[in-house]
């Protein structure tokens, strides 16, 4: 099977991939821009493509059996342009890493290890036990709000419960109260949900329905010391409403890992928003790193290799976004 890894992102999963698939794998790595006829021909003749995008500017791989996104989001893949027989799959495996990121960020807001370390190196015992003026916070007993209860939301809920937090969930489909969920809301109760928690964690995918799902009304409903965390997609939170809420101090802060602008070849060092989030002291900014760990790469490699082997065997695929038509 001719397997193409298209682009730098996909290429991250290529090391050792042939060994996972077996002797029938012919692996080739292509750049993001298919500048040469040889690259274009290799892409067009692929049996399986691993990549993050497909659009009209790419050669049409007429015999393509499988297009596999090496992540969860497939909003950059134009499904209608792919051949009818092509199955499209995605993969997860990032929920463990993102859940750890969320918990570490919440812990860092309550337990100032870095600041205590820096101050003590100067002889400043700022957090020394023994005085109510020097106490720091804890997350036990706080309420975490999960907007979205898919792979990521469930992984965060399990860890939050280990820290003795209350868990509230807002989700498109109903979620039952359980050992993991203390209270559930529907999306038409979003303002009430936001007002009920100490931290709002946004992990919904980006769709027409979720674009700007958190806006000015939700920020107005939040507690004044609450924090919002975005590990889903940047535009699920209204950019201007978020900036204004932070700038005005209407909420306690934000932890932002997914953004509104990303680097390109033309602008490799671009700031992640048109607005000056980088000038706000109540924002922790990270460069879309929460799910990018060695464990994520390893788990996603295995998912993609398993699906290619299933494709070779004619078995049912996992994580199917679109089933290929056998009559095409």
Short mmCIF file of C-alpha atoms in Angstrom, two decimals:
data_model
loop_
_atom_site.label_atom_id
_atom_site.label_comp_id
_atom_site.label_asym_id
_atom_site.label_seq_id
_atom_site.Cartn_x
_atom_site.Cartn_y
_atom_site.Cartn_z
CA UNK A 1 0.00 0.00 0.00
CA UNK A 2 1.31 3.44 -0.99
CA UNK A 3 1.06 5.65 2.11
CA UNK A 4 1.64 9.40 1.91
CA UNK A 5 2.34 11.64 4.91
CA UNK A 6 1.41 15.09 3.62
CA UNK A 7 2.94 18.09 5.38
CA UNK A 8 5.00 18.79 8.47
CA UNK A 9 2.21 17.97 10.92
CA UNK A 10 1.53 14.56 9.40
CA UNK A 11 5.25 13.83 9.07
CA UNK A 12 5.52 13.96 12.88
CA UNK A 13 3.83 10.54 12.92
CA UNK A 14 5.94 8.91 10.22
CA UNK A 15 8.92 7.61 12.22
CA UNK A 16 8.62 3.85 12.59
CA UNK A 17 5.21 3.83 10.92
CA UNK A 18 6.10 1.26 8.25
CA UNK A 19 7.02 -1.24 10.96
CA UNK A 20 3.59 -0.80 12.56
CA UNK A 21 1.79 -1.49 9.28
CA UNK A 22 3.96 -4.31 7.97
CA UNK A 23 5.78 -5.32 4.83
CA UNK A 24 3.10 -4.01 2.46
CA UNK A 25 3.68 -0.40 3.51
CA UNK A 26 5.43 1.95 1.10
CA UNK A 27 5.78 5.18 3.05
CA UNK A 28 6.62 8.54 1.51
CA UNK A 29 6.73 11.96 3.15
CA UNK A 30 5.66 14.96 1.06
CA UNK A 31 5.95 18.67 1.93
CA UNK A 32 2.96 20.88 2.62
CA UNK A 33 3.38 22.51 -0.80
CA UNK A 34 3.58 19.94 -3.62
CA UNK A 35 5.91 22.01 -5.77
CA UNK A 36 7.31 19.32 -8.08
CA UNK A 37 5.58 17.06 -10.62
CA UNK A 38 7.04 14.03 -8.80
CA UNK A 39 5.40 15.10 -5.50
CA UNK A 40 2.09 15.76 -7.23
CA UNK A 41 2.18 12.38 -8.97
CA UNK A 42 3.00 10.54 -5.74
CA UNK A 43 0.08 12.26 -4.03
CA UNK A 44 -2.30 11.47 -6.88
CA UNK A 45 -1.34 7.77 -6.84
CA UNK A 46 -1.63 7.24 -3.08
CA UNK A 47 -3.70 4.45 -1.58
CA UNK A 48 -3.72 6.12 1.84
CA UNK A 49 -3.01 9.74 2.74
CA UNK A 50 -2.32 11.01 6.23
CA UNK A 51 -2.82 14.76 6.32
CA UNK A 52 -4.59 17.65 7.96
CA UNK A 53 -6.17 19.21 4.86
CA UNK A 54 -7.65 18.46 1.47
CA UNK A 55 -8.89 21.12 -0.92
CA UNK A 56 -9.22 21.96 -4.60
CA UNK A 57 -5.59 23.04 -4.80
CA UNK A 58 -4.34 19.48 -4.27
CA UNK A 59 -4.18 16.71 -6.89
CA UNK A 60 -7.19 14.40 -6.80
CA UNK A 61 -6.02 10.90 -5.75
CA UNK A 62 -8.37 8.88 -7.93
CA UNK A 63 -7.65 5.48 -6.34
CA UNK A 64 -7.47 6.69 -2.73
CA UNK A 65 -8.87 4.16 -0.26
CA UNK A 66 -8.28 6.02 3.02
CA UNK A 67 -7.75 9.64 4.04
CA UNK A 68 -6.68 9.72 7.68
CA UNK A 69 -6.50 12.91 9.69
CA UNK A 70 -3.74 12.59 12.35
CA UNK A 71 -5.91 14.37 14.88
CA UNK A 72 -9.52 14.97 15.86
CA UNK A 73 -10.37 18.07 13.81
CA UNK A 74 -11.15 17.64 10.12
CA UNK A 75 -12.58 21.10 9.36
CA UNK A 76 -9.80 21.69 6.77
CA UNK A 77 -10.73 18.54 4.81
CA UNK A 78 -13.27 19.18 2.04
CA UNK A 79 -15.04 15.84 2.16
CA UNK A 80 -17.04 16.57 -1.00
CA UNK A 81 -13.88 16.81 -3.10
CA UNK A 82 -12.48 13.42 -2.10
CA UNK A 83 -13.27 10.41 -4.31
CA UNK A 84 -16.52 8.70 -3.37
CA UNK A 85 -14.80 5.42 -2.49
CA UNK A 86 -12.45 7.10 -0.02
CA UNK A 87 -13.11 6.50 3.67
CA UNK A 88 -12.16 9.37 5.97
CA UNK A 89 -11.07 8.74 9.57
CA UNK A 90 -9.70 10.82 12.39
CA UNK A 91 -8.01 9.90 15.66
CA UNK A 92 -7.97 11.01 19.26
CA UNK A 93 -5.43 9.86 21.84
CA UNK A 94 -4.83 13.45 22.91
CA UNK A 95 -7.38 13.55 25.70
CA UNK A 96 -4.94 12.29 28.36
CA UNK A 97 -2.43 15.04 27.54
CA UNK A 98 -5.05 17.79 27.35
CA UNK A 99 -6.61 16.72 30.63
CA UNK A 100 -3.20 16.91 32.31
CA UNK A 101 -2.64 20.36 30.79
CA UNK A 102 -5.99 21.60 32.14
CA UNK A 103 -5.39 20.28 35.63
CA UNK A 104 -1.82 21.60 35.76
CA UNK A 105 -3.02 25.04 34.64
CA UNK A 106 -5.76 25.13 37.28
CA UNK A 107 -3.35 23.93 39.94
CA UNK A 108 -0.82 26.60 38.94
CA UNK A 109 -3.45 29.32 39.45
CA UNK A 110 -3.99 28.14 43.02
CA UNK A 111 -0.54 26.91 44.06
CA UNK A 112 2.08 29.54 43.15
CA UNK A 113 5.14 27.28 43.12
CA UNK A 114 7.12 29.32 40.61
CA UNK A 115 6.43 32.65 42.31
CA UNK A 116 7.22 31.21 45.75
CA UNK A 117 10.50 29.83 44.42
CA UNK A 118 11.52 33.12 42.83
CA UNK A 119 10.66 35.14 45.92
CA UNK A 120 12.45 32.80 48.34
CA UNK A 121 15.63 33.02 46.24
CA UNK A 122 15.58 36.73 47.16
CA UNK A 123 14.91 36.02 50.83
CA UNK A 124 11.20 36.84 50.55
CA UNK A 125 9.10 34.29 52.51
CA UNK A 126 5.89 35.50 50.85
CA UNK A 127 3.86 32.27 51.27
CA UNK A 128 5.26 31.06 54.61
CA UNK A 129 2.67 29.15 56.63
CA UNK A 130 1.40 30.74 59.82
CA UNK A 131 -0.47 33.85 58.71
CA UNK A 132 -3.84 34.21 56.94
CA UNK A 133 -2.24 36.91 54.81
CA UNK A 134 0.00 34.33 53.16
CA UNK A 135 -2.46 31.58 52.24
CA UNK A 136 -2.82 30.22 48.72
CA UNK A 137 -5.75 28.45 47.12
CA UNK A 138 -6.68 24.85 46.43
CA UNK A 139 -8.88 23.28 43.77
CA UNK A 140 -10.59 20.73 46.04
CA UNK A 141 -14.18 21.83 46.51
CA UNK A 142 -14.18 24.09 43.45
CA UNK A 143 -16.57 23.46 40.58
CA UNK A 144 -15.24 22.80 37.10
CA UNK A 145 -17.52 23.33 34.12
CA UNK A 146 -16.99 21.24 31.00
CA UNK A 147 -18.42 22.71 27.81
CA UNK A 148 -18.35 19.57 25.68
CA UNK A 149 -18.31 16.05 27.06
CA UNK A 150 -16.50 14.02 24.46
CA UNK A 151 -13.13 12.29 24.80
CA UNK A 152 -11.48 15.38 26.32
CA UNK A 153 -14.33 16.34 28.64
CA UNK A 154 -14.59 12.84 30.09
CA UNK A 155 -10.80 12.64 30.66
CA UNK A 156 -10.86 15.99 32.48
CA UNK A 157 -13.86 14.93 34.59
CA UNK A 158 -12.06 11.80 35.82
CA UNK A 159 -9.06 13.84 36.94
CA UNK A 160 -11.18 16.61 38.46
CA UNK A 161 -13.00 14.03 40.59
CA UNK A 162 -9.63 12.72 41.82
CA UNK A 163 -9.00 16.26 43.09
CA UNK A 164 -12.39 16.32 44.84
CA UNK A 165 -13.91 18.91 42.50
CA UNK A 166 -17.56 19.22 41.57
CA UNK A 167 -18.17 18.64 37.84
CA UNK A 168 -20.82 20.45 35.82
CA UNK A 169 -21.33 19.66 32.13
CA UNK A 170 -22.95 21.53 29.24
CA UNK A 171 -23.37 19.44 26.12
CA UNK A 172 -25.41 19.26 22.90
CA UNK A 173 -26.82 15.84 23.75
CA UNK A 174 -28.16 15.15 27.25
CA UNK A 175 -25.66 13.95 29.87
CA UNK A 176 -26.86 11.99 32.88
CA UNK A 177 -25.78 12.77 36.42
CA UNK A 178 -23.30 10.09 37.48
CA UNK A 179 -20.21 9.44 39.55
CA UNK A 180 -18.39 11.81 37.16
CA UNK A 181 -21.08 14.46 36.62
CA UNK A 182 -22.75 16.33 39.46
CA UNK A 183 -24.98 18.56 37.32
CA UNK A 184 -25.78 18.71 33.61
CA UNK A 185 -27.03 21.53 31.39
CA UNK A 186 -28.18 21.76 27.79
CA UNK A 187 -26.69 24.36 25.46
CA UNK A 188 -29.72 26.64 25.78
CA UNK A 189 -28.77 26.93 29.49
CA UNK A 190 -25.23 28.04 28.74
CA UNK A 191 -25.33 31.29 30.72
CA UNK A 192 -26.68 29.46 33.79
CA UNK A 193 -23.96 26.82 33.35
CA UNK A 194 -21.22 29.47 33.16
CA UNK A 195 -22.51 31.15 36.30
CA UNK A 196 -22.45 27.91 38.29
CA UNK A 197 -18.72 27.10 38.04
CA UNK A 198 -15.29 28.38 39.04
CA UNK A 199 -13.63 27.33 35.79
CA UNK A 200 -15.15 26.90 32.32
CA UNK A 201 -13.26 24.44 30.10
CA UNK A 202 -14.13 24.72 26.40
CA UNK A 203 -13.38 21.58 24.38
CA UNK A 204 -16.12 21.54 21.74
CA UNK A 205 -15.11 21.10 18.08
CA UNK A 206 -15.40 24.04 15.70
CA UNK A 207 -18.60 23.91 13.65
CA UNK A 208 -21.09 26.48 12.41
CA UNK A 209 -23.12 25.83 15.56
CA UNK A 210 -20.20 26.23 18.00
CA UNK A 211 -18.51 29.28 16.45
CA UNK A 212 -18.76 32.00 19.09
CA UNK A 213 -20.78 29.75 21.39
CA UNK A 214 -19.21 31.54 24.36
CA UNK A 215 -19.80 35.27 24.05
CA UNK A 216 -20.65 38.40 25.98
CA UNK A 217 -23.73 36.93 27.68
CA UNK A 218 -21.76 33.98 29.02
CA UNK A 219 -18.95 36.21 30.32
CA UNK A 220 -21.52 38.45 32.01
CA UNK A 221 -22.93 35.37 33.76
CA UNK A 222 -19.57 34.06 35.03
CA UNK A 223 -18.35 34.62 38.57
CA UNK A 224 -15.99 37.61 38.82
CA UNK A 225 -13.09 35.39 39.90
CA UNK A 226 -13.82 32.53 37.46
CA UNK A 227 -11.36 31.43 34.79
CA UNK A 228 -12.04 30.24 31.25
CA UNK A 229 -9.83 27.66 29.52
CA UNK A 230 -9.89 27.03 25.76
CA UNK A 231 -8.44 23.71 24.57
CA UNK A 232 -10.94 23.21 21.74
CA UNK A 233 -10.70 25.71 18.89
CA UNK A 234 -10.08 29.43 19.22
CA UNK A 235 -13.22 30.74 17.47
CA UNK A 236 -15.56 28.74 19.72
CA UNK A 237 -15.05 31.69 22.08
CA UNK A 238 -15.91 35.10 20.65
CA UNK A 239 -12.55 36.84 20.33
CA UNK A 240 -13.68 40.39 21.09
CA UNK A 241 -16.00 39.40 23.92
CA UNK A 242 -13.21 37.40 25.58
CA UNK A 243 -10.71 40.24 25.29
CA UNK A 244 -13.15 42.82 26.64
CA UNK A 245 -14.13 40.60 29.59
CA UNK A 246 -10.48 40.11 30.51
CA UNK A 247 -9.46 43.71 29.92
CA UNK A 248 -12.32 44.99 32.07
CA UNK A 249 -11.67 42.42 34.81
CA UNK A 250 -15.20 41.02 34.56
CA UNK A 251 -13.75 37.51 34.98
CA UNK A 252 -10.74 36.31 36.90
CA UNK A 253 -8.64 35.19 33.95
CA UNK A 254 -8.14 32.94 30.97
CA UNK A 255 -5.89 30.08 29.95
CA UNK A 256 -5.78 30.01 26.16
CA UNK A 257 -4.16 27.23 24.16
CA UNK A 258 -6.16 27.45 20.92
CA UNK A 259 -6.15 30.69 18.98
CA UNK A 260 -7.51 32.96 16.27
CA UNK A 261 -4.36 33.33 14.13
CA UNK A 262 -1.58 30.83 13.47
CA UNK A 263 1.90 31.06 11.92
CA UNK A 264 2.38 30.71 8.19
CA UNK A 265 5.38 30.72 5.87
CA UNK A 266 4.77 34.43 5.29
CA UNK A 267 4.33 35.26 9.01
CA UNK A 268 6.14 32.66 11.13
CA UNK A 269 6.16 34.81 14.29
CA UNK A 270 2.64 36.21 14.19
CA UNK A 271 0.84 37.00 17.44
CA UNK A 272 -2.12 34.65 18.01
CA UNK A 273 -4.82 37.33 17.88
CA UNK A 274 -5.50 40.69 16.30
CA UNK A 275 -6.20 41.87 19.85
CA UNK A 276 -3.55 42.51 22.51
CA UNK A 277 -4.05 39.45 24.72
CA UNK A 278 -0.27 39.41 25.20
CA UNK A 279 -0.51 42.68 27.12
CA UNK A 280 -3.02 41.35 29.67
CA UNK A 281 -1.69 40.11 33.00
CA UNK A 282 -4.69 37.84 33.69
CA UNK A 283 -4.07 35.58 30.68
CA UNK A 284 -1.86 32.50 30.43
CA UNK A 285 -0.99 31.99 26.75
CA UNK A 286 0.33 28.75 25.26
CA UNK A 287 0.93 27.89 21.57
CA UNK A 288 -1.63 25.10 20.92
CA UNK A 289 0.52 22.63 22.84
CA UNK A 290 -1.88 20.98 25.28
CA UNK A 291 -2.33 17.73 23.37
CA UNK A 292 1.11 17.51 21.77
CA UNK A 293 3.02 14.88 23.75
CA UNK A 294 5.05 11.80 22.93
CA UNK A 295 2.12 9.75 24.24
CA UNK A 296 -0.30 11.44 21.85
CA UNK A 297 1.97 10.73 18.88
CA UNK A 298 2.36 7.10 19.90
CA UNK A 299 -1.37 6.51 20.40
CA UNK A 300 -2.32 8.22 17.14
CA UNK A 301 0.32 6.31 15.20
CA UNK A 302 -1.19 3.07 16.43
CA UNK A 303 -4.73 4.15 15.53
CA UNK A 304 -3.71 5.10 11.99
CA UNK A 305 -1.60 1.97 11.47
CA UNK A 306 -4.46 -0.22 12.70
CA UNK A 307 -6.87 1.45 10.29
CA UNK A 308 -4.52 0.97 7.34
CA UNK A 309 -4.20 -2.72 8.22
CA UNK A 310 -7.99 -2.94 8.47
CA UNK A 311 -8.23 -1.30 5.07
CA UNK A 312 -5.87 -3.91 3.62
CA UNK A 313 -7.87 -6.72 5.21
CA UNK A 314 -11.26 -5.31 4.23
CA UNK A 315 -12.26 -4.99 7.90
CA UNK A 316 -14.40 -2.24 9.44
CA UNK A 317 -12.48 0.94 10.22
CA UNK A 318 -12.52 2.85 13.51
CA UNK A 319 -13.12 6.59 14.05
CA UNK A 320 -14.93 6.88 10.73
CA UNK A 321 -15.85 10.42 9.70
CA UNK A 322 -17.14 9.37 6.29
CA UNK A 323 -17.62 5.86 4.99
CA UNK A 324 -16.31 5.26 1.48
CA UNK A 325 -18.83 3.97 -1.03
CA UNK A 326 -18.09 0.43 -2.21
CA UNK A 327 -20.09 0.97 -5.41
CA UNK A 328 -18.04 4.01 -6.47
#
